[in-house]
Tab-separated table of C-alpha atoms (C1' of nucleotides) in Angstrom:
chain	number	residue	atom	x	y	z
A	1	MET	CA	-6.461	15.303	-22.165
A	2	ASP	CA	-10.702	14.850	-23.209
A	3	ARG	CA	-12.388	14.661	-20.350
A	4	PHE	CA	-15.392	14.378	-21.533
A	5	ALA	CA	-14.529	10.879	-22.907
A	6	ASP	CA	-13.288	10.244	-18.854
A	7	ILE	CA	-17.081	11.209	-18.361
A	8	ARG	CA	-18.593	9.296	-20.720
A	9	THR	CA	-16.398	5.796	-20.115
A	10	ALA	CA	-17.312	5.758	-16.279
A	11	ALA	CA	-20.809	6.784	-17.017
A	12	LEU	CA	-21.350	3.764	-18.987
A	13	GLU	CA	-20.514	1.286	-16.476
A	14	LEU	CA	-22.807	3.106	-13.581
A	15	PHE	CA	-25.823	3.702	-16.187
A	16	THR	CA	-24.948	-0.724	-16.449
A	17	ARG	CA	-24.423	-0.836	-12.876
A	18	LYS	CA	-27.432	1.382	-10.999
A	19	GLY	CA	-29.250	2.200	-14.195
A	20	TYR	CA	-29.647	5.882	-15.536
A	21	GLU	CA	-32.445	7.012	-12.969
A	22	ALA	CA	-30.212	5.277	-9.872
A	23	THR	CA	-27.528	7.120	-10.879
A	24	THR	CA	-26.096	10.453	-9.354
A	25	MET	CA	-23.513	13.598	-11.193
A	26	ALA	CA	-22.237	13.278	-7.750
A	27	ASP	CA	-21.872	9.118	-7.917
A	28	LEU	CA	-20.252	10.320	-12.444
A	29	GLY	CA	-18.067	13.185	-10.507
A	30	ALA	CA	-16.522	10.583	-7.994
A	31	ALA	CA	-16.329	7.893	-11.266
A	32	VAL	CA	-13.930	10.862	-12.762
A	33	GLY	CA	-11.912	12.254	-9.456
A	34	MET	CA	-14.687	15.575	-8.724
A	35	ARG	CA	-17.423	16.845	-7.508
A	36	ALA	CA	-20.027	17.094	-9.266
A	37	PRO	CA	-20.783	20.591	-9.772
A	38	SER	CA	-17.746	20.288	-11.524
A	39	LEU	CA	-19.195	18.143	-13.851
A	40	TYR	CA	-20.864	21.478	-15.580
A	41	LYS	CA	-18.299	22.227	-16.712
A	42	HIS	CA	-18.093	18.868	-19.117
A	43	VAL	CA	-21.884	18.806	-19.833
A	44	ASP	CA	-24.863	19.726	-20.569
A	45	SER	CA	-26.533	17.170	-18.337
A	46	LYS	CA	-27.131	14.557	-16.888
A	47	GLN	CA	-29.500	13.672	-20.529
A	48	ASP	CA	-27.007	15.157	-22.176
A	49	VAL	CA	-24.926	12.655	-21.973
A	50	LEU	CA	-27.449	9.434	-21.638
A	51	ALA	CA	-28.579	11.233	-25.250
A	52	ARG	CA	-24.988	11.470	-26.623
A	53	ILE	CA	-23.683	7.638	-25.751
A	54	MET	CA	-27.099	6.532	-27.259
A	55	THR	CA	-27.135	8.858	-30.303
A	56	ALA	CA	-23.292	7.838	-30.639
A	57	THR	CA	-24.273	4.201	-29.973
A	58	MET	CA	-26.534	3.337	-32.362
A	59	THR	CA	-24.931	5.070	-35.010
A	60	GLU	CA	-22.187	3.014	-35.021
A	61	LEU	CA	-23.903	0.089	-34.596
A	62	LEU	CA	-25.855	0.773	-38.226
A	63	ALA	CA	-22.648	1.892	-39.527
A	64	VAL	CA	-21.573	-1.273	-38.769
A	65	HIS	CA	-24.473	-2.861	-40.171
A	66	ARG	CA	-24.162	-1.679	-43.569
A	67	THR	CA	-20.621	-1.866	-43.917
A	68	ALA	CA	-21.116	-5.318	-42.940
A	69	VAL	CA	-23.598	-5.839	-46.180
A	70	ALA	CA	-22.201	-4.331	-48.516
A	71	THR	CA	-19.382	-6.508	-49.678
A	72	THR	CA	-22.049	-9.658	-50.992
A	73	ALA	CA	-25.205	-9.628	-52.782
A	74	ASP	CA	-25.794	-13.389	-51.031
A	75	PRO	CA	-28.702	-13.676	-49.274
A	76	VAL	CA	-26.916	-16.470	-46.624
A	77	GLU	CA	-23.230	-14.388	-46.297
A	78	ARG	CA	-25.196	-11.083	-46.302
A	79	LEU	CA	-27.139	-12.071	-42.887
A	80	ARG	CA	-24.590	-13.949	-41.610
A	81	ARG	CA	-21.868	-10.768	-42.046
A	82	ALA	CA	-24.485	-9.255	-40.432
A	83	THR	CA	-25.452	-11.181	-37.644
A	84	GLU	CA	-21.560	-11.514	-37.448
A	85	ALA	CA	-21.204	-7.146	-36.971
A	86	HIS	CA	-24.067	-7.281	-34.889
A	87	VAL	CA	-22.459	-10.146	-32.190
A	88	ARG	CA	-19.325	-8.654	-32.272
A	89	TYR	CA	-20.977	-5.266	-31.970
A	90	HIS	CA	-22.474	-6.384	-29.208
A	91	ALA	CA	-19.547	-7.828	-27.650
A	92	ARG	CA	-16.980	-5.809	-27.938
A	93	HIS	CA	-18.870	-2.569	-26.858
A	94	ARG	CA	-20.966	-4.512	-24.301
A	95	LEU	CA	-22.196	-1.313	-21.966
A	96	GLU	CA	-23.305	0.944	-25.323
A	97	ALA	CA	-24.888	-1.883	-26.574
A	98	PHE	CA	-26.933	-2.613	-22.456
A	99	VAL	CA	-27.581	1.628	-22.619
A	100	GLY	CA	-28.401	1.593	-25.359
A	101	ASN	CA	-30.420	-0.799	-25.296
A	102	ARG	CA	-32.777	-0.512	-21.654
A	103	GLU	CA	-32.527	3.333	-21.083
A	104	ILE	CA	-34.708	4.527	-24.028
A	105	ARG	CA	-37.483	5.221	-21.211
A	106	ALA	CA	-35.117	7.680	-19.595
A	107	LEU	CA	-34.453	9.031	-23.004
A	108	VAL	CA	-36.701	12.647	-23.300
A	109	GLU	CA	-37.468	14.721	-26.503
A	110	PRO	CA	-36.753	14.882	-28.843
A	111	HIS	CA	-33.455	12.824	-28.190
A	112	ARG	CA	-35.714	9.516	-27.354
A	113	GLY	CA	-37.622	9.710	-31.212
A	114	ARG	CA	-34.364	10.087	-32.822
A	115	VAL	CA	-32.853	7.167	-31.516
A	116	LEU	CA	-36.669	4.947	-31.878
A	117	ALA	CA	-36.823	6.124	-35.145
A	118	LEU	CA	-32.246	4.816	-35.951
A	119	ARG	CA	-34.011	1.238	-34.299
A	120	SER	CA	-36.679	0.572	-36.137
A	121	GLU	CA	-34.436	2.059	-39.459
A	122	TYR	CA	-31.865	-0.815	-37.945
A	123	GLU	CA	-34.539	-3.826	-37.353
A	124	ALA	CA	-36.231	-3.134	-40.614
A	125	ALA	CA	-32.990	-3.454	-42.375
A	126	PHE	CA	-31.817	-7.228	-41.025
A	127	ARG	CA	-35.879	-7.859	-41.826
A	128	GLU	CA	-35.256	-7.464	-45.186
A	129	LEU	CA	-32.441	-9.778	-44.500
A	130	VAL	CA	-34.679	-12.073	-43.917
A	131	GLU	CA	-37.139	-11.407	-46.815
A	132	ALA	CA	-34.899	-11.637	-48.916
A	133	GLY	CA	-32.894	-15.571	-48.670
A	134	VAL	CA	-36.482	-15.989	-48.391
A	135	ALA	CA	-36.952	-14.954	-52.479
A	136	THR	CA	-34.535	-17.019	-53.370
A	137	GLY	CA	-35.515	-20.190	-51.080
A	138	ASP	CA	-32.561	-19.438	-49.279
A	139	PHE	CA	-34.757	-18.953	-45.903
A	140	HIS	CA	-37.335	-21.193	-44.625
A	141	VAL	CA	-39.207	-19.072	-42.078
A	142	ALA	CA	-43.521	-19.044	-41.149
A	143	SER	CA	-42.542	-15.700	-39.968
A	144	VAL	CA	-40.005	-12.602	-40.951
A	145	LYS	CA	-40.646	-10.502	-38.058
A	146	LEU	CA	-40.597	-13.213	-35.947
A	147	ALA	CA	-37.967	-14.322	-37.461
A	148	SER	CA	-35.753	-11.177	-37.761
A	149	TYR	CA	-36.499	-10.736	-33.769
A	150	ALA	CA	-34.947	-13.311	-33.004
A	151	ILE	CA	-31.644	-13.014	-33.957
A	152	LEU	CA	-32.059	-9.265	-32.917
A	153	ASP	CA	-32.485	-10.139	-29.518
A	154	LEU	CA	-29.603	-13.107	-29.366
A	155	GLY	CA	-26.953	-9.170	-29.803
A	156	MET	CA	-29.144	-8.132	-27.114
A	157	GLY	CA	-28.413	-11.333	-24.637
A	158	VAL	CA	-25.326	-10.942	-25.374
A	159	ALA	CA	-24.287	-7.901	-24.155
A	160	VAL	CA	-25.782	-8.591	-20.844
A	161	TRP	CA	-23.871	-11.466	-20.217
A	162	TYR	CA	-21.278	-11.355	-21.981
A	163	ARG	CA	-17.237	-10.875	-19.949
A	164	GLU	CA	-14.565	-9.736	-22.419
A	165	ASP	CA	-12.636	-11.682	-19.752
A	166	GLY	CA	-14.810	-15.332	-19.705
A	167	GLU	CA	-14.816	-17.841	-20.822
A	168	TYR	CA	-15.579	-17.081	-24.628
A	169	SER	CA	-13.154	-15.309	-26.979
A	170	GLU	CA	-15.527	-12.670	-29.061
A	171	ASP	CA	-13.954	-14.675	-32.544
A	172	THR	CA	-15.617	-17.967	-30.840
A	173	LEU	CA	-19.138	-16.180	-30.109
A	174	VAL	CA	-19.684	-14.622	-32.882
A	175	TRP	CA	-19.453	-18.039	-35.009
A	176	GLN	CA	-21.407	-19.473	-32.743
A	177	TYR	CA	-23.835	-16.451	-32.915
A	178	SER	CA	-24.343	-16.396	-36.689
A	179	GLU	CA	-24.450	-20.117	-36.991
A	180	PHE	CA	-27.825	-19.950	-34.516
A	181	ALA	CA	-29.205	-17.519	-36.684
A	182	LEU	CA	-28.757	-19.194	-40.254
A	183	ASN	CA	-30.027	-21.560	-38.420
A	184	ILE	CA	-33.259	-19.877	-36.915
A	185	VAL	CA	-33.690	-18.887	-40.798
A	186	GLY	CA	-33.930	-22.658	-41.813
A	187	ALA	CA	-30.481	-22.338	-43.946
A	188	ALA	CA	-27.653	-23.893	-41.525
A	189	THR	CA	-24.870	-24.985	-43.613
A	190	ARG	CA	-23.381	-27.175	-40.971
A	191	GLN	CA	-23.112	-28.696	-38.183
A	192	VAL	CA	-21.597	-28.525	-34.920
A	193	GLU	CA	-19.995	-32.002	-33.261
A	194	PRO	CA	-20.287	-31.225	-29.597
A	195	SER	CA	-17.559	-29.668	-27.523
B	1	MET	CA	-62.066	-6.533	-2.516
B	2	ASP	CA	-57.478	-6.772	-2.605
B	3	ARG	CA	-56.770	-3.403	-3.001
B	4	PHE	CA	-53.077	-4.986	-3.219
B	5	ALA	CA	-53.610	-7.383	-6.440
B	6	ASP	CA	-54.692	-3.623	-7.734
B	7	ILE	CA	-51.861	-2.032	-7.579
B	8	ARG	CA	-49.472	-4.644	-8.426
B	9	THR	CA	-51.394	-5.075	-11.416
B	10	ALA	CA	-51.187	-0.515	-11.315
B	11	ALA	CA	-47.273	-1.360	-10.399
B	12	LEU	CA	-46.392	-3.758	-13.646
B	13	GLU	CA	-47.054	-1.402	-15.791
B	14	LEU	CA	-46.056	1.289	-14.177
B	15	PHE	CA	-43.112	-0.432	-13.807
B	16	THR	CA	-42.301	-1.659	-17.257
B	17	ARG	CA	-43.447	1.994	-18.242
B	18	LYS	CA	-41.025	4.195	-16.807
B	19	GLY	CA	-39.443	1.837	-14.529
B	20	TYR	CA	-39.697	1.273	-11.187
B	21	GLU	CA	-37.112	4.213	-10.247
B	22	ALA	CA	-38.712	6.593	-11.593
B	23	THR	CA	-41.924	5.191	-10.699
B	24	THR	CA	-43.137	7.246	-7.776
B	25	MET	CA	-45.023	6.884	-4.621
B	26	ALA	CA	-47.577	9.561	-6.166
B	27	ASP	CA	-48.058	7.941	-10.201
B	28	LEU	CA	-48.452	4.796	-8.235
B	29	GLY	CA	-51.287	5.779	-5.748
B	30	ALA	CA	-52.474	8.091	-8.815
B	31	ALA	CA	-53.098	4.691	-11.356
B	32	VAL	CA	-54.835	2.905	-8.292
B	33	GLY	CA	-57.049	5.784	-7.511
B	34	MET	CA	-55.651	7.487	-3.890
B	35	ARG	CA	-52.623	9.472	-2.210
B	36	ALA	CA	-49.322	8.135	-2.451
B	37	PRO	CA	-49.718	8.060	1.612
B	38	SER	CA	-52.500	5.732	1.135
B	39	LEU	CA	-50.319	3.382	-0.730
B	40	TYR	CA	-49.517	1.633	2.850
B	41	LYS	CA	-52.063	1.182	4.607
B	42	HIS	CA	-51.584	-2.064	1.637
B	43	VAL	CA	-48.423	-2.688	1.299
B	44	ASP	CA	-44.973	-1.082	3.644
B	45	SER	CA	-42.345	-0.308	0.418
B	46	LYS	CA	-41.818	0.867	-2.204
B	47	GLN	CA	-39.328	-1.870	-2.542
B	48	ASP	CA	-41.669	-4.124	-1.114
B	49	VAL	CA	-44.137	-3.603	-4.037
B	50	LEU	CA	-41.110	-4.875	-6.322
B	51	ALA	CA	-40.247	-7.043	-4.652
B	52	ARG	CA	-43.183	-9.480	-4.120
B	53	ILE	CA	-43.371	-8.730	-8.010
B	54	MET	CA	-39.678	-10.590	-8.567
B	55	THR	CA	-39.851	-12.940	-6.066
B	56	ALA	CA	-43.261	-14.715	-6.811
B	57	THR	CA	-41.889	-14.325	-11.269
B	58	MET	CA	-39.182	-16.093	-9.971
B	59	THR	CA	-41.003	-19.092	-8.495
B	60	GLU	CA	-43.681	-18.533	-10.866
B	61	LEU	CA	-41.395	-19.204	-13.988
B	62	LEU	CA	-39.599	-22.003	-12.459
B	63	ALA	CA	-42.555	-23.946	-11.171
B	64	VAL	CA	-43.773	-23.699	-15.220
B	65	HIS	CA	-40.664	-24.810	-16.471
B	66	ARG	CA	-41.122	-27.898	-13.447
B	67	THR	CA	-44.501	-28.403	-14.842
B	68	ALA	CA	-43.177	-29.177	-18.360
B	69	VAL	CA	-40.384	-31.077	-18.535
B	70	ALA	CA	-41.693	-33.367	-15.993
B	71	THR	CA	-43.396	-36.098	-18.285
B	72	THR	CA	-41.409	-36.712	-20.622
B	73	ALA	CA	-37.831	-38.034	-20.865
B	74	ASP	CA	-37.495	-37.151	-24.787
B	75	PRO	CA	-35.137	-34.265	-24.881
B	76	VAL	CA	-35.645	-33.291	-27.938
B	77	GLU	CA	-38.871	-33.587	-26.723
B	78	ARG	CA	-38.182	-32.455	-22.745
B	79	LEU	CA	-36.590	-28.962	-24.941
B	80	ARG	CA	-39.205	-28.476	-26.723
B	81	ARG	CA	-42.073	-27.838	-23.746
B	82	ALA	CA	-40.064	-25.913	-21.696
B	83	THR	CA	-39.602	-23.146	-24.320
B	84	GLU	CA	-42.838	-22.782	-25.130
B	85	ALA	CA	-43.409	-22.617	-21.311
B	86	HIS	CA	-40.285	-20.571	-21.049
B	87	VAL	CA	-41.972	-18.537	-24.693
B	88	ARG	CA	-45.387	-19.392	-23.382
B	89	TYR	CA	-44.352	-17.093	-19.624
B	90	HIS	CA	-42.785	-14.655	-21.219
B	91	ALA	CA	-45.977	-13.795	-23.640
B	92	ARG	CA	-48.510	-13.872	-21.772
B	93	HIS	CA	-47.002	-12.921	-18.248
B	94	ARG	CA	-44.983	-10.624	-20.635
B	95	LEU	CA	-44.653	-7.470	-17.892
B	96	GLU	CA	-44.198	-9.799	-14.929
B	97	ALA	CA	-41.249	-11.076	-17.113
B	98	PHE	CA	-39.947	-8.261	-18.303
B	99	VAL	CA	-40.279	-5.975	-14.825
B	100	GLY	CA	-38.170	-9.471	-13.108
B	101	ASN	CA	-35.569	-8.928	-16.353
B	102	ARG	CA	-34.349	-5.707	-16.141
B	103	GLU	CA	-35.561	-4.808	-12.759
B	104	ILE	CA	-32.661	-7.241	-10.351
B	105	ARG	CA	-30.645	-4.144	-9.975
B	106	ALA	CA	-33.006	-1.976	-7.884
B	107	LEU	CA	-33.783	-4.816	-5.744
B	108	VAL	CA	-32.162	-4.723	-2.729
B	109	GLU	CA	-30.778	-7.688	-0.627
B	110	PRO	CA	-31.981	-9.681	1.036
B	111	HIS	CA	-34.419	-9.632	-1.672
B	112	ARG	CA	-31.944	-9.683	-4.574
B	113	GLY	CA	-29.203	-12.999	-3.727
B	114	ARG	CA	-33.350	-14.903	-3.694
B	115	VAL	CA	-33.997	-13.956	-6.448
B	116	LEU	CA	-30.982	-13.578	-8.511
B	117	ALA	CA	-30.640	-17.628	-7.600
B	118	LEU	CA	-33.477	-18.516	-8.091
B	119	ARG	CA	-32.416	-17.573	-12.148
B	120	SER	CA	-29.371	-19.353	-12.299
B	121	GLU	CA	-31.618	-22.558	-11.224
B	122	TYR	CA	-33.227	-21.435	-13.903
B	123	GLU	CA	-30.662	-21.700	-16.458
B	124	ALA	CA	-28.352	-24.264	-15.349
B	125	ALA	CA	-32.427	-26.403	-15.806
B	126	PHE	CA	-32.550	-25.325	-19.196
B	127	ARG	CA	-28.442	-25.897	-19.646
B	128	GLU	CA	-29.587	-28.913	-18.162
B	129	LEU	CA	-31.822	-29.763	-20.707
B	130	VAL	CA	-29.342	-29.167	-23.726
B	131	GLU	CA	-26.331	-30.970	-21.837
B	132	ALA	CA	-28.245	-34.565	-21.528
B	133	GLY	CA	-29.738	-33.866	-25.264
B	134	VAL	CA	-26.280	-33.058	-26.794
B	135	ALA	CA	-25.218	-36.752	-24.884
B	136	THR	CA	-27.908	-38.732	-26.242
B	137	GLY	CA	-27.073	-37.510	-29.699
B	138	ASP	CA	-29.626	-35.454	-30.705
B	139	PHE	CA	-28.119	-32.379	-30.215
B	140	HIS	CA	-25.120	-30.444	-32.073
B	141	VAL	CA	-24.030	-27.540	-30.555
B	142	ALA	CA	-20.089	-26.114	-30.120
B	143	SER	CA	-20.829	-25.463	-26.362
B	144	VAL	CA	-23.776	-26.133	-24.731
B	145	LYS	CA	-23.797	-22.720	-22.494
B	146	LEU	CA	-23.847	-20.587	-25.927
B	147	ALA	CA	-26.599	-22.425	-26.986
B	148	SER	CA	-28.712	-22.882	-23.254
B	149	TYR	CA	-28.191	-18.884	-22.928
B	150	ALA	CA	-29.754	-18.011	-27.044
B	151	ILE	CA	-32.646	-19.948	-26.164
B	152	LEU	CA	-33.022	-18.111	-23.061
B	153	ASP	CA	-32.414	-14.969	-24.533
B	154	LEU	CA	-35.137	-15.791	-27.201
B	155	GLY	CA	-38.105	-15.019	-24.507
B	156	MET	CA	-36.499	-11.788	-22.740
B	157	GLY	CA	-37.310	-10.173	-26.029
B	158	VAL	CA	-40.772	-12.192	-26.231
B	159	ALA	CA	-41.615	-9.892	-22.872
B	160	VAL	CA	-39.854	-6.724	-24.906
B	161	TRP	CA	-42.381	-6.188	-27.973
B	162	TYR	CA	-45.205	-9.033	-27.718
B	163	ARG	CA	-48.378	-7.483	-27.712
B	164	GLU	CA	-51.338	-9.771	-26.250
B	165	ASP	CA	-53.714	-7.830	-29.422
B	166	GLY	CA	-50.904	-8.147	-31.453
B	167	GLU	CA	-50.468	-9.728	-34.741
B	168	TYR	CA	-49.214	-13.390	-33.619
B	169	SER	CA	-51.645	-15.591	-31.133
B	170	GLU	CA	-49.278	-16.743	-28.478
B	171	ASP	CA	-49.594	-20.052	-29.638
B	172	THR	CA	-48.348	-18.617	-33.253
B	173	LEU	CA	-45.274	-17.420	-31.183
B	174	VAL	CA	-44.898	-20.305	-29.028
B	175	TRP	CA	-44.398	-22.411	-31.220
B	176	GLN	CA	-42.701	-21.000	-34.244
B	177	TYR	CA	-40.042	-19.432	-31.453
B	178	SER	CA	-39.618	-23.523	-30.386
B	179	GLU	CA	-38.931	-24.464	-33.779
B	180	PHE	CA	-35.931	-21.705	-33.327
B	181	ALA	CA	-35.218	-23.125	-29.871
B	182	LEU	CA	-34.748	-26.709	-31.693
B	183	ASN	CA	-33.396	-24.575	-35.012
B	184	ILE	CA	-30.585	-23.416	-32.444
B	185	VAL	CA	-29.156	-26.323	-30.851
B	186	GLY	CA	-29.210	-29.174	-34.657
B	187	ALA	CA	-32.119	-30.858	-33.010
B	188	ALA	CA	-34.441	-29.187	-36.617
B	189	THR	CA	-37.655	-31.657	-37.050
B	190	ARG	CA	-39.454	-29.961	-39.986
B	191	GLN	CA	-38.864	-27.160	-42.527
B	192	VAL	CA	-41.468	-24.638	-43.006
B	193	GLU	CA	-42.237	-23.251	-46.237
B	194	PRO	CA	-42.650	-19.200	-46.046
B	195	SER	CA	-45.662	-17.847	-45.813
C	1	DC	C1'	4.696	39.670	-15.877
C	2	DG	C1'	0.177	40.274	-16.297
C	3	DT	C1'	-4.478	38.145	-17.718
C	4	DC	C1'	-7.738	35.367	-18.392
C	5	DA	C1'	-9.972	30.921	-20.135
C	6	DC	C1'	-10.070	26.703	-17.568
C	7	DG	C1'	-11.071	23.098	-14.045
C	8	DG	C1'	-11.795	22.667	-10.493
C	9	DC	C1'	-14.322	23.040	-5.329
C	10	DT	C1'	-18.142	24.705	-1.511
C	11	DA	C1'	-22.684	27.006	-0.901
C	12	DA	C1'	-26.718	27.257	-2.257
C	13	DT	C1'	-31.339	26.589	-4.099
C	14	DG	C1'	-35.602	24.969	-5.635
C	15	DT	C1'	-37.523	20.676	-6.079
C	16	DT	C1'	-38.863	16.117	-5.474
C	17	DC	C1'	-39.693	12.130	-3.428
C	18	DA	C1'	-40.687	7.889	-0.207
C	19	DT	C1'	-42.296	7.685	4.767
C	20	DT	C1'	-45.074	9.240	8.594
C	21	DA	C1'	-48.234	11.841	12.433
C	22	DG	C1'	-51.967	11.676	12.703
C	23	DC	C1'	-57.067	13.318	11.477
C	24	DT	C1'	-61.436	11.096	9.305
C	25	DA	C1'	-65.502	9.147	7.474
C	26	DA	C1'	-67.491	5.167	7.064
C	27	DC	C1'	-68.758	0.286	8.750
C	28	DG	C1'	-69.489	-4.312	10.972
C	29	DT	C1'	-70.555	-6.120	14.766
C	30	DG	C1'	-71.549	-6.360	20.053
D	1	DC	C1'	-76.381	2.759	19.859
D	2	DA	C1'	-71.478	3.068	21.124
D	3	DC	C1'	-66.878	1.613	18.968
D	4	DG	C1'	-63.493	0.019	17.447
D	5	DT	C1'	-61.143	-0.970	13.027
D	6	DT	C1'	-60.366	-0.053	7.889
D	7	DA	C1'	-58.679	3.099	5.037
D	8	DG	C1'	-58.457	6.564	3.149
D	9	DC	C1'	-56.959	11.886	3.366
D	10	DT	C1'	-53.685	15.900	4.301
D	11	DA	C1'	-49.382	18.018	6.509
D	12	DA	C1'	-45.105	17.316	7.904
D	13	DT	C1'	-41.283	15.710	7.547
D	14	DG	C1'	-35.611	14.939	6.112
D	15	DA	C1'	-33.086	13.750	2.365
D	16	DA	C1'	-31.247	13.149	-1.803
D	17	DC	C1'	-30.986	15.644	-5.265
D	18	DA	C1'	-29.599	18.448	-10.153
D	19	DT	C1'	-28.301	22.349	-11.425
D	20	DT	C1'	-26.293	27.404	-10.333
D	21	DA	C1'	-23.747	31.124	-8.340
D	22	DG	C1'	-19.276	32.124	-7.414
D	23	DC	C1'	-15.220	32.637	-5.343
D	24	DC	C1'	-9.925	30.423	-6.894
D	25	DG	C1'	-5.620	28.028	-8.190
D	26	DT	C1'	-3.015	27.519	-12.210
D	27	DG	C1'	-1.468	28.018	-16.725
D	28	DA	C1'	-0.413	29.637	-21.401
D	29	DC	C1'	0.435	33.717	-24.036
D	30	DG	C1'	0.430	38.131	-25.251
DNA sequence: CGTCACGGCTAATGTTCATTAGCTAACGTG
DNA sequence: CACGTTAGCTAATGAACATTAGCCGTGACG
């Protein structure tokens, strides 16, 4: 079986719980049942593990975003789907998203630059989504940039506190947060009674 | 002059930029113009620096929150003021807020427990604010917890990207984000034309 | 049945740190 | 003008860590 997949999974958990710097190769080895030096049969370096996780994550996130907005032109629906994809990814892949957001500092060039570029691209995509809705008069915001940042930040938050076995199903969460996003841009479609 | 204040300031910048683990006592010393060992004339340990920063920050945040909601009983106004205080604090003390949010992992007991308790208290306060508005019918949310998390997350986001010399004044930001918060709980008071 | 690559191990290396020891210059106080 | 205290320094200490070297059992394949 692919030992690298195990290492990657263990690294996700450790990087999330202790952080990249505080995670030792011995920790990582122990988590997959081997000694630190043996890890080097599967990865180039600790930095390599982080870099692979982070680039894959950002690429994936960008991909789900593109898929989400691919099949409709309506600004409201585009933003809804993009937010759904955003929140769903941050819930379903919360460790990846968590590490991806928090450990950019630990990433070294050239990986750092690449990941930051992907992230800018992702942010720009949301900004354009909001802009489009403003242009059609569907959205009403004082600042496109602030509104899109706010929506993006919601996803990051989810990655921090969401638990698969927690109080909320992924769908409940996704649906609720999309509503929040539409509320933020002033495109509320319906009001919900308290539960 | 109080050398500790300088050290604290330098530590804030370094912990934000590189992270606690990646910051060395030599870095910190260099930032205030002394060698690493000399720092120990002013602080007990590296952990001590972090602990002092984090407890002070959480205590302060709780204090501004209490002041913000102290003088009105109207749920809408209470949430608005709490959000304003929240966002304003995260903008004005962005380094403190950033470190306070991100370095809990690096904090060791008993500080960690204390800071987490303060944070729970803060979160609970927001939850109660939303709950009160739902009770009076001013707010309309499917889940009090999700809505209050979403609002709290907005502040965290601000601490990440806000720059004092950036595009937005503190007031613009605070005002906009409070609007977002009220939108999130379905208590929108006005719509704003695009800028 | 030999052999070779794979994937593990222990031991060693060299570095980086936080922190401690112990020295000293400056300075305020009597 | 002694003198102790403050706040800096260099040197030392001891631990932790990423990574490399080199060894060995196992199992696939000829």
